[in-house]
mmCIF file of C-alpha atoms in Angstrom:
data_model
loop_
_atom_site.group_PDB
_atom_site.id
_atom_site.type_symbol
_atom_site.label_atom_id
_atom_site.label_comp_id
_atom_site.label_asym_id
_atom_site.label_seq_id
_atom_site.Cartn_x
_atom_site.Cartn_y
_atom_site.Cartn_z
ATOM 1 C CA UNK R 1164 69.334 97.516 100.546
ATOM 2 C CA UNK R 1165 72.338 97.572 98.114
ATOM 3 C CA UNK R 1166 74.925 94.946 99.450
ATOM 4 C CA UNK R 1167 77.217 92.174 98.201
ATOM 5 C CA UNK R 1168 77.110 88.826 100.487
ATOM 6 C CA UNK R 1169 80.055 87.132 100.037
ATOM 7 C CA UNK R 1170 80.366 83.026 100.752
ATOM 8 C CA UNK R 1171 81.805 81.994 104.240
ATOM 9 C CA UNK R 1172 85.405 81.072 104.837
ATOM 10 C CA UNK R 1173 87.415 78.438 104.023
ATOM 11 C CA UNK R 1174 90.635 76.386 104.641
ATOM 12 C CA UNK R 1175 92.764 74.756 101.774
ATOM 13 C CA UNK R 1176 95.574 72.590 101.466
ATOM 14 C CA UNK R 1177 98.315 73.498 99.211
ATOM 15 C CA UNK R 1178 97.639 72.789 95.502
ATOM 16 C CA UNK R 1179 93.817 72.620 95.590
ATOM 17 C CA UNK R 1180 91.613 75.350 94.625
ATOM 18 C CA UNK R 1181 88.761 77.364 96.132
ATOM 19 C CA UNK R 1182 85.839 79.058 94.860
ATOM 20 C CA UNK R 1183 84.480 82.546 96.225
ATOM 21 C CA UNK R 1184 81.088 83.405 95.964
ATOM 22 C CA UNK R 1185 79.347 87.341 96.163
ATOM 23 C CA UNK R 1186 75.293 87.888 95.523
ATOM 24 C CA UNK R 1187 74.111 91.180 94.806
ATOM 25 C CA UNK R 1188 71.029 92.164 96.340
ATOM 26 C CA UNK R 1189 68.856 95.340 95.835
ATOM 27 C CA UNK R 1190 70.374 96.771 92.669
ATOM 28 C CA UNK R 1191 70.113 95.818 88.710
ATOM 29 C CA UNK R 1192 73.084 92.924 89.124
ATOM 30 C CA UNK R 1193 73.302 93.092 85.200
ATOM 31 C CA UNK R 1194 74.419 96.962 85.290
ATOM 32 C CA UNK R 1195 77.708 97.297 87.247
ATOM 33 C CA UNK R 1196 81.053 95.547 86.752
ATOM 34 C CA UNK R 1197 82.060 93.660 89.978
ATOM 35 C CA UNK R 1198 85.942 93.176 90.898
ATOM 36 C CA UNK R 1199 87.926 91.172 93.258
ATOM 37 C CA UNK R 1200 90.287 92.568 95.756
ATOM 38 C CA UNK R 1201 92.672 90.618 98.525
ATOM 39 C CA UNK R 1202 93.988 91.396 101.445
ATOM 40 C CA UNK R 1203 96.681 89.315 103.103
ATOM 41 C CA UNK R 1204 97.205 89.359 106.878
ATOM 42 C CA UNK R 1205 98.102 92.474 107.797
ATOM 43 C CA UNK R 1206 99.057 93.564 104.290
ATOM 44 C CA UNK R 1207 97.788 96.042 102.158
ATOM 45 C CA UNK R 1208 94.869 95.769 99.272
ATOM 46 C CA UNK R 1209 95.437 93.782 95.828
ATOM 47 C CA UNK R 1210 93.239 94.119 93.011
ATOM 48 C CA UNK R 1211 92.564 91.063 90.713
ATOM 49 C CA UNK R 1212 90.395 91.555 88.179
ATOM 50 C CA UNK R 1213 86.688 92.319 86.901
ATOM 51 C CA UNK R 1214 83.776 90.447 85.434
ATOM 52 C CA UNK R 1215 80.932 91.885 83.561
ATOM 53 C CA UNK R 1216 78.063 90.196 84.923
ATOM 54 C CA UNK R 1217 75.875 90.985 81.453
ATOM 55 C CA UNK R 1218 78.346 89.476 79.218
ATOM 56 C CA UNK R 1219 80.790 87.396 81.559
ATOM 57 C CA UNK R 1220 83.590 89.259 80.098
ATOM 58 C CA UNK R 1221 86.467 89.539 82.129
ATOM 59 C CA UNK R 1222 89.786 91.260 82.767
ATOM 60 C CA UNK R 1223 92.735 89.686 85.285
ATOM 61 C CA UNK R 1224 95.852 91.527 86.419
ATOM 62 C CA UNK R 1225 98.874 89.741 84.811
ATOM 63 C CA UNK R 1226 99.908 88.359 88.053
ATOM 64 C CA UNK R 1227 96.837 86.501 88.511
ATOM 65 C CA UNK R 1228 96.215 85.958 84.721
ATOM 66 C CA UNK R 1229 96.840 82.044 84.909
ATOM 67 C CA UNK R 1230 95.556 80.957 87.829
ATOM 68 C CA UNK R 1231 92.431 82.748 88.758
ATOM 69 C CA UNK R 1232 88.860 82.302 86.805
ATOM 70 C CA UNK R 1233 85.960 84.751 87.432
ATOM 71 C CA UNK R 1234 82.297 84.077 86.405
ATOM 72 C CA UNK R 1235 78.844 84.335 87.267
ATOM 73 C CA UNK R 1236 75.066 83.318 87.497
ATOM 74 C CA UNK R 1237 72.663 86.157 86.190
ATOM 75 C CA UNK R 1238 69.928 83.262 87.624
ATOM 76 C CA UNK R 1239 70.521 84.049 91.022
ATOM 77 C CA UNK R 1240 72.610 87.452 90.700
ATOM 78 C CA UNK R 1241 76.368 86.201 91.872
ATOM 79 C CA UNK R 1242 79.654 86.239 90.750
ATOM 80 C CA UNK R 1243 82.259 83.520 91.399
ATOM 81 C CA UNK R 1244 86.227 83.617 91.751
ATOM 82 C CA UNK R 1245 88.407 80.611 91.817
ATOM 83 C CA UNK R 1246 91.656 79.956 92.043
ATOM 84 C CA UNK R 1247 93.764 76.646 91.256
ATOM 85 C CA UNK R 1248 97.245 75.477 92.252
ATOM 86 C CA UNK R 1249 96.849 77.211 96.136
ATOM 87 C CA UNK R 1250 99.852 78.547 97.768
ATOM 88 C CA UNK R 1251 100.690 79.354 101.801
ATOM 89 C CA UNK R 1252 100.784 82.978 100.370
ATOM 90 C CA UNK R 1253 97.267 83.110 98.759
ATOM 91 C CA UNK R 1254 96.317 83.007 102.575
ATOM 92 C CA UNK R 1255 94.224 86.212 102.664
ATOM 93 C CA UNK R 1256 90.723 87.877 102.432
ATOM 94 C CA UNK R 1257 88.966 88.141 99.156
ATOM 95 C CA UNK R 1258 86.354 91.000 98.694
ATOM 96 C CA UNK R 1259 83.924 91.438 96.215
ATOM 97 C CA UNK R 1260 83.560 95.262 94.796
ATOM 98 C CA UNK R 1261 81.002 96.815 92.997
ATOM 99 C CA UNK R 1262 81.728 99.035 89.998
ATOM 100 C CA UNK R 1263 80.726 102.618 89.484
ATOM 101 C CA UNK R 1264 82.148 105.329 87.325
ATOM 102 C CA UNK R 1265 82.978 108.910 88.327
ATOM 103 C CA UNK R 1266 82.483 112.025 86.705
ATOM 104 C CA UNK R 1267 85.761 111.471 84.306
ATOM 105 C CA UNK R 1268 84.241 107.953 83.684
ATOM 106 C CA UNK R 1269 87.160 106.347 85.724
ATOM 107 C CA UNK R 1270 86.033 103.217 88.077
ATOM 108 C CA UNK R 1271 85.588 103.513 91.877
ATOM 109 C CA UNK R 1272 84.629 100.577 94.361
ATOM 110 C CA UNK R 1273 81.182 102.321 96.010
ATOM 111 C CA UNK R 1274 79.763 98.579 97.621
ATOM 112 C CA UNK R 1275 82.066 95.954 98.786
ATOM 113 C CA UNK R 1276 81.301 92.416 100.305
ATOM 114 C CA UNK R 1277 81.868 91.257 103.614
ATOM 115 C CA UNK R 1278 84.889 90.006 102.703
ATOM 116 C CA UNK R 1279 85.858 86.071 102.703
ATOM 117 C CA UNK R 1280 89.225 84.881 104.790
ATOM 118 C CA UNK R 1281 91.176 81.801 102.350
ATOM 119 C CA UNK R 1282 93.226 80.011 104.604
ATOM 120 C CA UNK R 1283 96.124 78.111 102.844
ATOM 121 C CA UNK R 1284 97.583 75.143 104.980
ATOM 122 C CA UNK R 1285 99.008 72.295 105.216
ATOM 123 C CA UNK M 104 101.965 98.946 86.685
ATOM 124 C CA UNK M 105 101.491 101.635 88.466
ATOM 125 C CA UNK M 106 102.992 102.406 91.626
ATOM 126 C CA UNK M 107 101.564 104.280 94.550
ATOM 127 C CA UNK M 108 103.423 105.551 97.250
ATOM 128 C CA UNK M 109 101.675 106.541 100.519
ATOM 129 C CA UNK M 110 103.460 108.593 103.428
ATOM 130 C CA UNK M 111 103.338 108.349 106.271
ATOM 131 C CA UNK M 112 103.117 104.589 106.780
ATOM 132 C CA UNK M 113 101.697 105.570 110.584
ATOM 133 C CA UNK M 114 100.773 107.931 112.666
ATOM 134 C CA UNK M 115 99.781 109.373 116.266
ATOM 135 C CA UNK M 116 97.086 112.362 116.434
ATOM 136 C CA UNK M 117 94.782 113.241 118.619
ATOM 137 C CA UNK M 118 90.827 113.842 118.634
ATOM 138 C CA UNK M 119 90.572 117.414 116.813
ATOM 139 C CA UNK M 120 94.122 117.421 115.247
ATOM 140 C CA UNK M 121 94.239 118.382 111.359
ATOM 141 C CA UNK M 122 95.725 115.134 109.423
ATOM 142 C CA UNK M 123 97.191 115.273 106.109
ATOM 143 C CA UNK M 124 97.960 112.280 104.444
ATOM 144 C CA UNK M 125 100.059 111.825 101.425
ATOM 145 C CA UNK M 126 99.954 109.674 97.928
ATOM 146 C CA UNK M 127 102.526 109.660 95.267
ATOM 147 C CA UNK M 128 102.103 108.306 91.606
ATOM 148 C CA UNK M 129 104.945 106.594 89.742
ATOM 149 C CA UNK M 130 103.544 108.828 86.390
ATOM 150 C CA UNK M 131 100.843 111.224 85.795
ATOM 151 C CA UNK M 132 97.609 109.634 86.661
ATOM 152 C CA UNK M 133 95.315 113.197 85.717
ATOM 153 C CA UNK M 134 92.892 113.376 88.501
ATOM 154 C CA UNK M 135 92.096 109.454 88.442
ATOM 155 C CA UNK M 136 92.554 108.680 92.503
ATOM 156 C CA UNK M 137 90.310 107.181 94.883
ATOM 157 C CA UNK M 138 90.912 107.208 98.912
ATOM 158 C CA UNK M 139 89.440 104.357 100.908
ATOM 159 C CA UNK M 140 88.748 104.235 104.652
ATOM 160 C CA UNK M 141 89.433 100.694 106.355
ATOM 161 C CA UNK M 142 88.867 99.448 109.412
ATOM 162 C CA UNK M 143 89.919 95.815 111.582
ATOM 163 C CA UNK M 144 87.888 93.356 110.528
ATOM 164 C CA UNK M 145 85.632 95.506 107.942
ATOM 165 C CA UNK M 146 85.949 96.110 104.336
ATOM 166 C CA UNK M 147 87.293 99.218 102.720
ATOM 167 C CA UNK M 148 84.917 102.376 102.214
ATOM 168 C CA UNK M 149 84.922 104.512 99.200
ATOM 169 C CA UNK M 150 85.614 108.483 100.946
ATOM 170 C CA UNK M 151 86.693 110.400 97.979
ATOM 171 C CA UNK M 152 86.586 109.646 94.260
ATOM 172 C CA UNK M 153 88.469 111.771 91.481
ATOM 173 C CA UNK M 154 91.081 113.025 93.706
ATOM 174 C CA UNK M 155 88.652 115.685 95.310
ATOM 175 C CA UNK M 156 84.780 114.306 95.097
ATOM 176 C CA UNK M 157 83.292 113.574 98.367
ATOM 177 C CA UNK M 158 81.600 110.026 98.207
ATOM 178 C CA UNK M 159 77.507 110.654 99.295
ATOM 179 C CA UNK M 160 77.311 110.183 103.215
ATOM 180 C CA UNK M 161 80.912 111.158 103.672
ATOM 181 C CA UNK M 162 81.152 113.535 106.450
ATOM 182 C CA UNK M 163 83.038 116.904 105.119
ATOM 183 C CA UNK M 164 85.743 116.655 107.294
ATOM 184 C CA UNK M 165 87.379 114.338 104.502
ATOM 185 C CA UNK M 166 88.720 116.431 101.236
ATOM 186 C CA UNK M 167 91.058 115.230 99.100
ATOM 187 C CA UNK M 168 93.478 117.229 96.263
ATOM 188 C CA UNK M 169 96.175 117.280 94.197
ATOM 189 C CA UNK M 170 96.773 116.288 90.112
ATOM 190 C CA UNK M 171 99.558 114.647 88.111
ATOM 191 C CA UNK M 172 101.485 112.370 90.484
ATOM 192 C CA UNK M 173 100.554 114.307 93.921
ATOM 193 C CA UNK M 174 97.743 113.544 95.880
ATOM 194 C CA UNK M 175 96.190 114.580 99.496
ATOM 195 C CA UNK M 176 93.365 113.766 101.913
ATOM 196 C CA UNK M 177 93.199 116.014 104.537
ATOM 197 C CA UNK M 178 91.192 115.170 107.850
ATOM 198 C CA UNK M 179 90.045 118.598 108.836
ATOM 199 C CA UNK M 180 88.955 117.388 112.427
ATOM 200 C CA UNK M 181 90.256 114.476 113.761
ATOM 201 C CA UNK M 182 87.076 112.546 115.218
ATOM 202 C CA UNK M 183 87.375 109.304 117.412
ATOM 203 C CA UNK M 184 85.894 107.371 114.381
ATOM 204 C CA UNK M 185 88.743 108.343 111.696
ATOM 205 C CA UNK M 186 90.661 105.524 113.441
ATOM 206 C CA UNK M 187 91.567 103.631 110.580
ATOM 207 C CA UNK M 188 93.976 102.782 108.476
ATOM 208 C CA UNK M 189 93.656 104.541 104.623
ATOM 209 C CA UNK M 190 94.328 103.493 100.992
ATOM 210 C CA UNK M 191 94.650 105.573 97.894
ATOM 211 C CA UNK M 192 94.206 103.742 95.073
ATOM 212 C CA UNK M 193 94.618 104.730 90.604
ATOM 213 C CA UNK M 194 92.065 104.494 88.282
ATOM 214 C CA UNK M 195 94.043 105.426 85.445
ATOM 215 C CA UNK M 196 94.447 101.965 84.176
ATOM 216 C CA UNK M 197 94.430 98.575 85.274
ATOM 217 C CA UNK M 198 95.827 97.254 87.334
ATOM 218 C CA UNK M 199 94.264 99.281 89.533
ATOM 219 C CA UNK M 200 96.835 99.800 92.554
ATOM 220 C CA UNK M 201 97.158 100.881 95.789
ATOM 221 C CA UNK M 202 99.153 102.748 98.081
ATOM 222 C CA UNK M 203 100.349 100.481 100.894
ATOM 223 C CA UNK M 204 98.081 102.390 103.520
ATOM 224 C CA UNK M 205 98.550 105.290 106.431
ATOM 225 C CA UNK M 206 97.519 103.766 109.732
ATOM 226 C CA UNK M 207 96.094 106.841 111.827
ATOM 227 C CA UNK M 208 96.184 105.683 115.616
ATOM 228 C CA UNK M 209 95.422 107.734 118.856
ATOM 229 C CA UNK M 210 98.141 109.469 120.424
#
């Protein structure tokens, strides 16, 4: 069965960092980009940025450009995102995406993770 | 970036009602518009892809439309499980935005 598992949640103090994790199971992990997404509390949806699991090239939205790190393990099929230097308003839920491209070759999120609830607080 | 503008922000229908929700572009994104379903708790599902493709599994109720800047989905027949609150979102060009959501609730 194609899903992403994502790692279970966690609670941060201000100025630490946190590390996501998201294993692929049942497809070719090697063959789709994944992305992140967040969600604060009753807030809309964010997107981050992407990681090619073949290569571990990546791409970050400006906003998140110096303070967020993706990679990944091909070993055991999972992608990681971190983030340093926490703030009360990274409080939120992080998904995982998978990557697939429509008929114009444009991307669209087919599997996501369970999602994974960061709780920033002092 | 990109900005996407969804209206209504809420709204009441009932089981069978036709629901039209709408998404708005800040510049011409071609046909390059996705439409996610969310529920409490759950993560977002891919409905329609390139502004009118029905994602596999999706029940045809859903259609989306619309080019340029403009964009629909349309619930033909409001079922009880369409409860949800729904996201367009660009693929034009990173970063990939989203519309702040349309909360459908029962009326």
């Amino acid at each position: 069965q194609v899903q992403l598992v994502q790692s279970g949640a966690e609670v941060k103090k201000p100025g630490a960092s946190v590390k996501v994790s998201c294993k692929a199971y049942g497809y070719t992990f090697t063959g789709y980009y994944l992305h992140w997404v967040r969600q604060a509390p009753g807030q809309g949806l964010e997107w981050m940025g992407w990681i090619n699991p073949k290569s571990g090239v990546t791409k970050y939205a400006q906003k998140f450009q110096a303070w967020v790190t993706m990679t990944r393990d091909t070993s055991i099929s999972t992608v990681y995102m971190e983030l340093i230097r926490l703030r009360s308003d990274d409080t939120a839920v992080y998904y995982c995406a998978r990557e697939t491209r429509d008929v114009y070759n444009r991307p669209t999120f087919d599997i996501w993770g369970q999602g994974t609830l960061v709780t920033v607080s002092s | 970036d990109i900005q996407m503008t969804q209206s209504p922000s809420s709204l009441s229908a009932s089981v069978g009602d036709r629901v039209t929700i709408t998404c708005r572009a800040s510049q011409s994104i071609i046909s390059y518009l996705n439409w996610y379903q969310q529920k409490p708790g759950k993560a977002p599902k891919l409905l329609i892809y390139a502004a009118s493709s029905l994602q596999s599994g999706v029940p045809s109720r859903f259609s989306g439309s619309g080019l340029g800047t403009d964009f629909t989905l349309t619930i033909s027949s409001l079922q009880p499980e369409d409860f949800a609150t729904y996201y367009c979102q660009q693929s034009y060009n990173s970063p990939y935005t989203f519309g702040q959501g349309t909360k459908v609730e029962i009326k």
